[in-house]
Amino acid sequence: MHECMHSEEPLKNAILYLENVGGEWEMGNGGLTIGNALKFARHDFLNELQVILLYIDLGKIPEAKKKILDVTEGMRQLAMLEGLGLPATEMWISTFDWVYGAFSKTVICKITPGVRAVEDGLVVAYLKQVFQDAEASMDPAAEYHAEFIVNASSTSWQIDISVSGGPMDTKLPSPKVIGDFKVEEKVSTNQWTFTISGQ
């Protein structure tokens, strides 16, 4: 189950983005279509509702309230991504756990809007390559969790991604950067920390 749910606003933005790129967001060998995006969003929403209803049925009202607050906060954090000013990167993060099924995710944002100098498409192309390579080298039986911490001022931005949950020893080094941004990474036995930043 995903740690945070996709709010209506990021979903609308995802649909607009998908329409602008011809209706497909690459996903493995196929594509994440608008129909698939809606299906994933409905599935996530129903999963969250079922957990809340289960807590209520079991008389665990504090847990149900906490789940509602957690889901609401997840929506708020995803909605804040819009302020990053990198719409393709926003959509990549928003749909990350749909595209990379081995991962669940949480998103934490502290963003001051600004004009970004980096080419958004190059950031996404790089992130896609990194995670395609990572997914190919990770244990297919393990469940991984990715935490995205997105910080941005009016003049700079940084995305810290921490992946945990399974062995990381076999992860390949990240590819060479092509674009006006910086990358740092650290791999240990059970944790992979990846930072991408720019202006």
C-alpha positions as YAML, in Angstrom:
chain: A
units: angstrom
residues:
- id: 1
  name: MET
  ca: [0.00, 0.00, 0.00]
- id: 2
  name: HIS
  ca: [1.25, 3.45, -0.85]
- id: 3
  name: GLU
  ca: [2.25, 5.76, 1.96]
- id: 4
  name: CYS
  ca: [0.54, 8.79, 0.46]
- id: 5
  name: MET
  ca: [-2.34, 9.24, -1.91]
- id: 6
  name: HIS
  ca: [-2.52, 11.34, -5.04]
- id: 7
  name: SER
  ca: [-4.73, 14.39, -4.64]
- id: 8
  name: GLU
  ca: [-7.08, 15.59, -7.34]
- id: 9
  name: GLU
  ca: [-4.88, 18.56, -8.30]
- id: 10
  name: PRO
  ca: [-1.72, 16.54, -9.11]
- id: 11
  name: LEU
  ca: [-3.92, 14.09, -11.02]
- id: 12
  name: LYS
  ca: [-5.34, 16.94, -13.12]
- id: 13
  name: ASN
  ca: [-1.79, 18.15, -13.75]
- id: 14
  name: ALA
  ca: [-0.74, 14.62, -14.72]
- id: 15
  name: ILE
  ca: [-3.58, 14.39, -17.23]
- id: 16
  name: LEU
  ca: [-2.67, 17.77, -18.74]
- id: 17
  name: TYR
  ca: [0.97, 16.70, -18.95]
- id: 18
  name: LEU
  ca: [0.07, 13.37, -20.55]
- id: 19
  name: GLU
  ca: [-2.09, 15.18, -23.11]
- id: 20
  name: ASN
  ca: [0.81, 17.49, -23.93]
- id: 21
  name: VAL
  ca: [3.20, 14.58, -24.54]
- id: 22
  name: GLY
  ca: [0.78, 12.61, -26.68]
- id: 23
  name: GLY
  ca: [-1.11, 10.73, -24.00]
- id: 24
  name: GLU
  ca: [1.66, 8.45, -22.79]
- id: 25
  name: TRP
  ca: [4.11, 8.50, -19.92]
- id: 26
  name: GLU
  ca: [6.73, 5.83, -20.47]
- id: 27
  name: MET
  ca: [6.34, 2.83, -18.22]
- id: 28
  name: GLY
  ca: [8.59, -0.11, -18.95]
- id: 29
  name: ASN
  ca: [8.09, -1.15, -22.55]
- id: 30
  name: GLY
  ca: [4.61, 0.36, -22.77]
- id: 31
  name: GLY
  ca: [3.22, 3.66, -21.56]
- id: 32
  name: LEU
  ca: [1.23, 5.09, -18.67]
- id: 33
  name: THR
  ca: [-1.84, 6.38, -20.46]
- id: 34
  name: ILE
  ca: [-4.46, 8.79, -19.11]
- id: 35
  name: GLY
  ca: [-6.73, 5.79, -18.59]
- id: 36
  name: ASN
  ca: [-4.02, 4.00, -16.62]
- id: 37
  name: ALA
  ca: [-3.38, 7.11, -14.51]
- id: 38
  name: LEU
  ca: [-7.07, 7.31, -13.63]
- id: 39
  name: LYS
  ca: [-7.14, 3.59, -12.83]
- id: 40
  name: PHE
  ca: [-4.12, 3.87, -10.52]
- id: 41
  name: ALA
  ca: [-5.61, 6.92, -8.78]
- id: 42
  name: ARG
  ca: [-8.93, 5.13, -8.19]
- id: 43
  name: HIS
  ca: [-7.10, 2.05, -6.91]
- id: 44
  name: ASP
  ca: [-5.03, 4.10, -4.45]
- id: 45
  name: PHE
  ca: [-8.11, 5.99, -3.26]
- id: 46
  name: LEU
  ca: [-10.12, 2.79, -2.68]
- id: 47
  name: ASN
  ca: [-7.20, 1.17, -0.83]
- id: 48
  name: GLU
  ca: [-7.00, 4.11, 1.54]
- id: 49
  name: LEU
  ca: [-10.77, 4.07, 2.12]
- id: 50
  name: GLN
  ca: [-10.74, 0.33, 2.83]
- id: 51
  name: VAL
  ca: [-8.02, 0.74, 5.46]
- id: 52
  name: ILE
  ca: [-9.98, 3.55, 7.14]
- id: 53
  name: LEU
  ca: [-13.20, 1.49, 7.08]
- id: 54
  name: LEU
  ca: [-11.36, -1.51, 8.54]
- id: 55
  name: TYR
  ca: [-10.11, 0.61, 11.44]
- id: 56
  name: ILE
  ca: [-13.65, 1.90, 12.04]
- id: 57
  name: ASP
  ca: [-15.13, -1.63, 11.89]
- id: 58
  name: LEU
  ca: [-12.55, -2.79, 14.45]
- id: 59
  name: GLY
  ca: [-13.43, 0.14, 16.71]
- id: 60
  name: LYS
  ca: [-9.98, 1.65, 16.23]
- id: 61
  name: ILE
  ca: [-11.17, 5.22, 15.82]
- id: 62
  name: PRO
  ca: [-7.82, 6.88, 16.74]
- id: 63
  name: GLU
  ca: [-6.08, 4.78, 14.06]
- id: 64
  name: ALA
  ca: [-8.78, 5.71, 11.51]
- id: 65
  name: LYS
  ca: [-8.34, 9.40, 12.33]
- id: 66
  name: LYS
  ca: [-4.56, 9.09, 12.05]
- id: 67
  name: LYS
  ca: [-4.90, 7.39, 8.66]
- id: 68
  name: ILE
  ca: [-7.18, 10.19, 7.43]
- id: 69
  name: LEU
  ca: [-4.67, 12.80, 8.62]
- id: 70
  name: ASP
  ca: [-1.76, 10.90, 7.02]
- id: 71
  name: VAL
  ca: [-3.57, 10.65, 3.68]
- id: 72
  name: THR
  ca: [-4.56, 14.32, 3.81]
- id: 73
  name: GLU
  ca: [-0.96, 15.32, 4.55]
- id: 74
  name: GLY
  ca: [0.25, 13.13, 1.67]
- id: 75
  name: MET
  ca: [-2.14, 14.95, -0.66]
- id: 76
  name: ARG
  ca: [-0.97, 18.33, 0.62]
- id: 77
  name: GLN
  ca: [2.69, 17.45, 0.08]
- id: 78
  name: LEU
  ca: [2.05, 16.23, -3.49]
- id: 79
  name: ALA
  ca: [0.05, 19.38, -4.25]
- id: 80
  name: MET
  ca: [3.03, 21.48, -3.09]
- id: 81
  name: LEU
  ca: [5.19, 19.93, -5.83]
- id: 82
  name: GLU
  ca: [3.54, 22.26, -8.33]
- id: 83
  name: GLY
  ca: [5.51, 25.14, -6.82]
- id: 84
  name: LEU
  ca: [8.79, 23.48, -7.82]
- id: 85
  name: GLY
  ca: [8.38, 24.92, -11.33]
- id: 86
  name: LEU
  ca: [9.48, 21.68, -13.01]
- id: 87
  name: PRO
  ca: [6.21, 20.15, -14.27]
- id: 88
  name: ALA
  ca: [7.72, 17.03, -15.84]
- id: 89
  name: THR
  ca: [9.68, 16.33, -12.64]
- id: 90
  name: GLU
  ca: [6.51, 16.94, -10.62]
- id: 91
  name: MET
  ca: [4.67, 14.33, -12.71]
- id: 92
  name: TRP
  ca: [7.56, 11.88, -12.48]
- id: 93
  name: ILE
  ca: [7.53, 12.07, -8.67]
- id: 94
  name: SER
  ca: [3.71, 11.99, -8.49]
- id: 95
  name: THR
  ca: [3.50, 8.82, -10.61]
- id: 96
  name: PHE
  ca: [6.73, 7.23, -9.35]
- id: 97
  name: ASP
  ca: [5.16, 4.35, -7.44]
- id: 98
  name: TRP
  ca: [2.79, 3.61, -10.33]
- id: 99
  name: VAL
  ca: [5.66, 3.27, -12.79]
- id: 100
  name: TYR
  ca: [8.13, 1.52, -10.49]
- id: 101
  name: GLY
  ca: [5.99, -1.15, -8.86]
- id: 102
  name: ALA
  ca: [8.73, -2.38, -6.50]
- id: 103
  name: PHE
  ca: [8.54, 0.91, -4.57]
- id: 104
  name: SER
  ca: [6.18, 2.66, -2.20]
- id: 105
  name: LYS
  ca: [6.87, 6.35, -1.57]
- id: 106
  name: THR
  ca: [6.46, 9.33, 0.69]
- id: 107
  name: VAL
  ca: [6.95, 12.93, -0.39]
- id: 108
  name: ILE
  ca: [7.97, 15.84, 1.85]
- id: 109
  name: CYS
  ca: [8.16, 19.32, 0.34]
- id: 110
  name: LYS
  ca: [9.44, 22.71, 1.42]
- id: 111
  name: ILE
  ca: [9.16, 24.82, -1.71]
- id: 112
  name: THR
  ca: [9.42, 28.51, -2.50]
- id: 113
  name: PRO
  ca: [8.36, 29.05, -6.13]
- id: 114
  name: GLY
  ca: [10.99, 30.30, -8.55]
- id: 115
  name: VAL
  ca: [12.05, 30.30, -12.18]
- id: 116
  name: ARG
  ca: [14.26, 27.27, -12.85]
- id: 117
  name: ALA
  ca: [17.21, 27.42, -15.24]
- id: 118
  name: VAL
  ca: [17.48, 23.65, -15.65]
- id: 119
  name: GLU
  ca: [15.85, 21.84, -18.57]
- id: 120
  name: ASP
  ca: [13.04, 19.87, -16.94]
- id: 121
  name: GLY
  ca: [13.01, 17.10, -19.55]
- id: 122
  name: LEU
  ca: [16.69, 16.32, -18.95]
- id: 123
  name: VAL
  ca: [16.08, 15.96, -15.21]
- id: 124
  name: VAL
  ca: [13.26, 13.48, -15.82]
- id: 125
  name: ALA
  ca: [15.20, 11.55, -18.47]
- id: 126
  name: TYR
  ca: [18.07, 11.21, -16.01]
- id: 127
  name: LEU
  ca: [15.86, 10.13, -13.11]
- id: 128
  name: LYS
  ca: [14.12, 7.57, -15.31]
- id: 129
  name: GLN
  ca: [17.44, 6.08, -16.38]
- id: 130
  name: VAL
  ca: [18.71, 5.95, -12.78]
- id: 131
  name: PHE
  ca: [15.63, 4.13, -11.51]
- id: 132
  name: GLN
  ca: [15.35, 1.79, -14.48]
- id: 133
  name: ASP
  ca: [18.95, 0.75, -13.81]
- id: 134
  name: ALA
  ca: [18.32, 0.53, -10.06]
- id: 135
  name: GLU
  ca: [15.16, -1.54, -10.45]
- id: 136
  name: ALA
  ca: [16.97, -3.98, -12.75]
- id: 137
  name: SER
  ca: [19.68, -4.60, -10.13]
- id: 138
  name: MET
  ca: [17.47, -4.83, -7.03]
- id: 139
  name: ASP
  ca: [16.00, -7.94, -5.42]
- id: 140
  name: PRO
  ca: [12.65, -8.56, -7.18]
- id: 141
  name: ALA
  ca: [11.24, -10.22, -4.05]
- id: 142
  name: ALA
  ca: [12.01, -7.25, -1.78]
- id: 143
  name: GLU
  ca: [9.74, -4.29, -1.07]
- id: 144
  name: TYR
  ca: [11.49, -0.95, -1.34]
- id: 145
  name: HIS
  ca: [10.46, 2.43, -0.02]
- id: 146
  name: ALA
  ca: [11.54, 5.75, -1.53]
- id: 147
  name: GLU
  ca: [11.37, 8.95, 0.47]
- id: 148
  name: PHE
  ca: [11.49, 12.15, -1.59]
- id: 149
  name: ILE
  ca: [12.47, 15.33, 0.23]
- id: 150
  name: VAL
  ca: [12.04, 18.27, -2.13]
- id: 151
  name: ASN
  ca: [13.51, 21.63, -1.11]
- id: 152
  name: ALA
  ca: [13.46, 24.73, -3.27]
- id: 153
  name: SER
  ca: [14.21, 28.40, -2.79]
- id: 154
  name: SER
  ca: [13.49, 31.06, -5.39]
- id: 155
  name: THR
  ca: [16.95, 30.47, -6.90]
- id: 156
  name: SER
  ca: [17.80, 26.79, -6.36]
- id: 157
  name: TRP
  ca: [16.23, 23.36, -5.88]
- id: 158
  name: GLN
  ca: [17.24, 20.00, -4.46]
- id: 159
  name: ILE
  ca: [15.58, 16.57, -4.39]
- id: 160
  name: ASP
  ca: [16.90, 14.05, -1.87]
- id: 161
  name: ILE
  ca: [15.76, 10.48, -2.50]
- id: 162
  name: SER
  ca: [16.39, 7.81, 0.14]
- id: 163
  name: VAL
  ca: [15.64, 4.21, -0.82]
- id: 164
  name: SER
  ca: [15.48, 1.47, 1.80]
- id: 165
  name: GLY
  ca: [13.94, -1.94, 2.28]
- id: 166
  name: GLY
  ca: [16.18, -4.46, 0.58]
- id: 167
  name: PRO
  ca: [19.77, -5.18, -0.37]
- id: 168
  name: MET
  ca: [21.47, -2.40, -2.33]
- id: 169
  name: ASP
  ca: [24.91, -3.96, -2.81]
- id: 170
  name: THR
  ca: [24.32, -4.78, -6.47]
- id: 171
  name: LYS
  ca: [23.06, -1.32, -7.48]
- id: 172
  name: LEU
  ca: [24.94, 0.05, -10.47]
- id: 173
  name: PRO
  ca: [26.55, 3.51, -10.26]
- id: 174
  name: SER
  ca: [24.36, 6.28, -11.62]
- id: 175
  name: PRO
  ca: [24.95, 7.34, -15.23]
- id: 176
  name: LYS
  ca: [26.87, 10.44, -16.26]
- id: 177
  name: VAL
  ca: [24.94, 13.69, -15.90]
- id: 178
  name: ILE
  ca: [23.83, 15.38, -19.11]
- id: 179
  name: GLY
  ca: [22.29, 18.70, -18.17]
- id: 180
  name: ASP
  ca: [22.69, 21.71, -15.91]
- id: 181
  name: PHE
  ca: [22.26, 19.92, -12.58]
- id: 182
  name: LYS
  ca: [24.37, 18.07, -10.02]
- id: 183
  name: VAL
  ca: [24.08, 14.55, -8.65]
- id: 184
  name: GLU
  ca: [25.47, 12.93, -5.50]
- id: 185
  name: GLU
  ca: [24.80, 9.41, -4.31]
- id: 186
  name: LYS
  ca: [25.74, 7.11, -1.47]
- id: 187
  name: VAL
  ca: [25.09, 3.37, -1.44]
- id: 188
  name: SER
  ca: [25.33, 1.16, 1.64]
- id: 189
  name: THR
  ca: [24.13, -2.38, 2.29]
- id: 190
  name: ASN
  ca: [20.47, -1.47, 2.90]
- id: 191
  name: GLN
  ca: [20.21, 2.21, 1.99]
- id: 192
  name: TRP
  ca: [20.67, 4.25, -1.14]
- id: 193
  name: THR
  ca: [20.67, 8.04, -0.92]
- id: 194
  name: PHE
  ca: [20.50, 10.04, -4.12]
- id: 195
  name: THR
  ca: [20.52, 13.84, -4.43]
- id: 196
  name: ILE
  ca: [19.86, 15.86, -7.56]
- id: 197
  name: SER
  ca: [20.05, 19.65, -7.46]
- id: 198
  name: GLY
  ca: [20.25, 22.72, -9.65]
- id: 199
  name: GLN
  ca: [19.27, 26.32, -10.24]
...
